[in-house]
Amino acid sequence: MSNVGVVGVQWGDEGKGKIIDILSNFADVVVRFQGGANAGHTIVAGGEKVILHLIPSGILHEGKYCIVGNGVVLDPEVFEKEVRELKALGYIKDDKTLMVSGLAHLIMPYHKKLDMLKESRGKKKIGTTGRGIGPAYEDKVSRMGIRVIDLLDKKVFSEKVKQNLENKNFIIKRYYKDEGFRPRDVIKSYDNYRKLLRKYTTDTVHFLHKSIDEGKTILFEGAQGTYLDIDHGTYPYVTSSNTVSGNISAGAGVPPTSIGYILGICKAYTTRVGEGPFPTELLGKEGDKIRKIGAEYGATTGRPRRCGWFDAVIVKRAIKLNGIKGLCIMKLDVLDSFETIKICVGYRIGKRLHTEPPMSVGDYYKCEPVYEEMDGWKASIKDSKKYEELPLNAKKYLKRLEELLGVVIDIISMGPERESTIILKNPFTKS
Ligand code: IMP
């Protein structure tokens, strides 16, 4: 079975977009299964920079089927903008290649407003992307959500908006003392999205099962990263969906047995955006240097990313959680000029040494990283075409990561372009 899942094993922004873009060449179908427009995949294709928040990155390849799965929370405003921009760039040539699950939940204007209000007025800031993700998933779980299929029926949609606004307006007006929404305005503002989504809405579960039966290859595109997972991340500083590979099954509607290979993506160092614990964060000059060289600013919000050394404790756990068979090391070139490079191999909390991530967020904040230090390679690697061409110390760094993590490295990336990639093993072709 040759279907592949790609997931981030850190705090998101690992560079999944670039790898998914490369691997899309080998897949017939590319599927998003969780998250929403909080993701931001930056791809450099033919010298052109394309940032996708919602539509699977596979859309940049002609003839591939791209699916927004049932586990995604879909913002029709973002969807409409991406379709428009992609069409202007000559991408979506055939509308039939883009499909949206009717079961996906919609992001509504009040979700975005509540996200902002919670962040600005609440006591504990999460540092969300402000895209309404949390409030939309809250509604899904509390069975108040509005799905894409509901939007297609104006009567059903209008009724649901009215019911929802009774509750949302109460909270917005009474609790946050802000301006509420008029049902009429919200209903009307979605009229155009109904027209657009009618074109793309499909029973994607049926399509995927048919594809599996026909022996087509599927690429499942993860968003965010393992430590933003609602269960396994640094709760409450997480996103509102399960980002681990186990959610491919629920979020796309395929059996777990249909996924043959999970590829984990991580940077050669660590970054995170938003609030929350980050044991290996570098607050001084070294962190600034990584941010500058790595251009570490959020693709969705433009926020500067927090930067630090590679944390083998969290990545090792993520490998187990996701069933990672091979790893992809991104942005290795960012470390080119460092005299020495550190890898966190454990945490000290008080006198005790821990080699597993803590369960409580309070303990996470107390973690003192225990580092191994290695010599840097002090050379530019961006033009290396083969593993053998990498400097010895770069190879030593990669080998040490493999030893510490107990997993093989399949792909090494040394720059944003498709060409700056060494593929040791392609998870689709196994070569
Ligand atoms: P939300 O997903 O917008 O609710 O944000 C919750 C947390 O997840 C915040 O810390 C965000 O910065 C983080 N987050 C959400 N999406 C991404 C992403 O694609 N990359 C990195 N961090 C993300």
CSV table of C-alpha atoms and ligand atoms in Angstrom, one decimal, residues 11-14 16 37-41 115 119 126-135 223-225 228 236-240 272-276 300-301 303 305, ligand 1:
chain,number,residue,atom,x,y,z
A,11,TRP,CA,5.5,23.0,16.7
A,12,GLY,CA,4.5,23.5,13.1
A,13,ASP,CA,6.2,25.5,10.3
A,14,GLU,CA,8.6,22.6,9.8
A,16,LYS,CA,5.9,20.5,5.2
A,37,ALA,CA,-6.5,28.5,7.4
A,38,ASN,CA,-4.2,28.7,10.4
A,39,ALA,CA,-1.8,26.7,8.3
A,40,GLY,CA,0.5,28.5,5.9
A,41,HIS,CA,2.4,26.4,3.4
A,115,ASP,CA,-11.1,34.1,18.6
A,119,GLU,CA,-7.2,36.5,22.8
A,126,ILE,CA,-2.6,31.4,23.5
A,127,GLY,CA,-1.2,33.4,20.7
A,128,THR,CA,-3.7,32.0,18.1
A,129,THR,CA,-3.6,32.9,14.4
A,130,GLY,CA,-6.9,34.7,14.9
A,131,ARG,CA,-8.5,32.6,12.1
A,132,GLY,CA,-11.4,31.4,14.2
A,133,ILE,CA,-10.1,27.8,14.4
A,134,GLY,CA,-10.7,27.2,18.1
A,135,PRO,CA,-14.3,28.6,18.2
A,223,ALA,CA,-0.9,21.0,9.1
A,224,GLN,CA,0.7,22.4,12.2
A,225,GLY,CA,2.8,20.0,14.2
A,228,LEU,CA,0.3,21.7,18.7
A,236,PRO,CA,-3.4,24.6,26.5
A,237,TYR,CA,-0.9,26.2,24.1
A,238,VAL,CA,-2.0,24.1,21.2
A,239,THR,CA,-4.3,24.3,18.2
A,240,SER,CA,-7.8,22.8,18.4
A,272,ARG,CA,7.5,27.9,17.6
A,273,VAL,CA,5.0,30.8,17.2
A,274,GLY,CA,2.5,32.0,19.8
A,275,GLU,CA,2.7,31.4,23.5
A,276,GLY,CA,3.6,28.3,25.4
A,300,THR,CA,0.0,33.1,8.1
A,301,THR,CA,0.5,36.0,10.5
A,303,ARG,CA,4.9,37.0,13.5
A,305,ARG,CA,9.0,32.8,15.3
B,1,IMP,P1,-4.9,28.5,16.3
B,1,IMP,O1,-4.7,27.2,15.6
B,1,IMP,O2,-5.1,29.7,15.4
B,1,IMP,O3,-6.1,28.3,17.3
B,1,IMP,O4,-3.6,28.8,17.2
B,1,IMP,C1,-3.2,28.0,18.3
B,1,IMP,C2,-1.7,27.8,18.4
B,1,IMP,O5,-1.3,27.1,17.3
B,1,IMP,C3,-1.0,29.2,18.4
B,1,IMP,O6,0.2,29.1,19.2
B,1,IMP,C4,-0.6,29.3,16.9
B,1,IMP,O7,0.5,30.1,16.7
B,1,IMP,C5,-0.3,27.8,16.6
B,1,IMP,N1,-0.4,27.5,15.2
B,1,IMP,C6,-1.6,27.3,14.5
B,1,IMP,N2,-1.3,27.0,13.2
B,1,IMP,C7,0.0,27.0,13.1
B,1,IMP,C8,0.9,26.7,12.0
B,1,IMP,O8,0.5,26.4,10.9
B,1,IMP,N3,2.2,26.8,12.3
B,1,IMP,C9,2.7,27.1,13.5
B,1,IMP,N4,1.9,27.4,14.5
B,1,IMP,C10,0.6,27.3,14.3
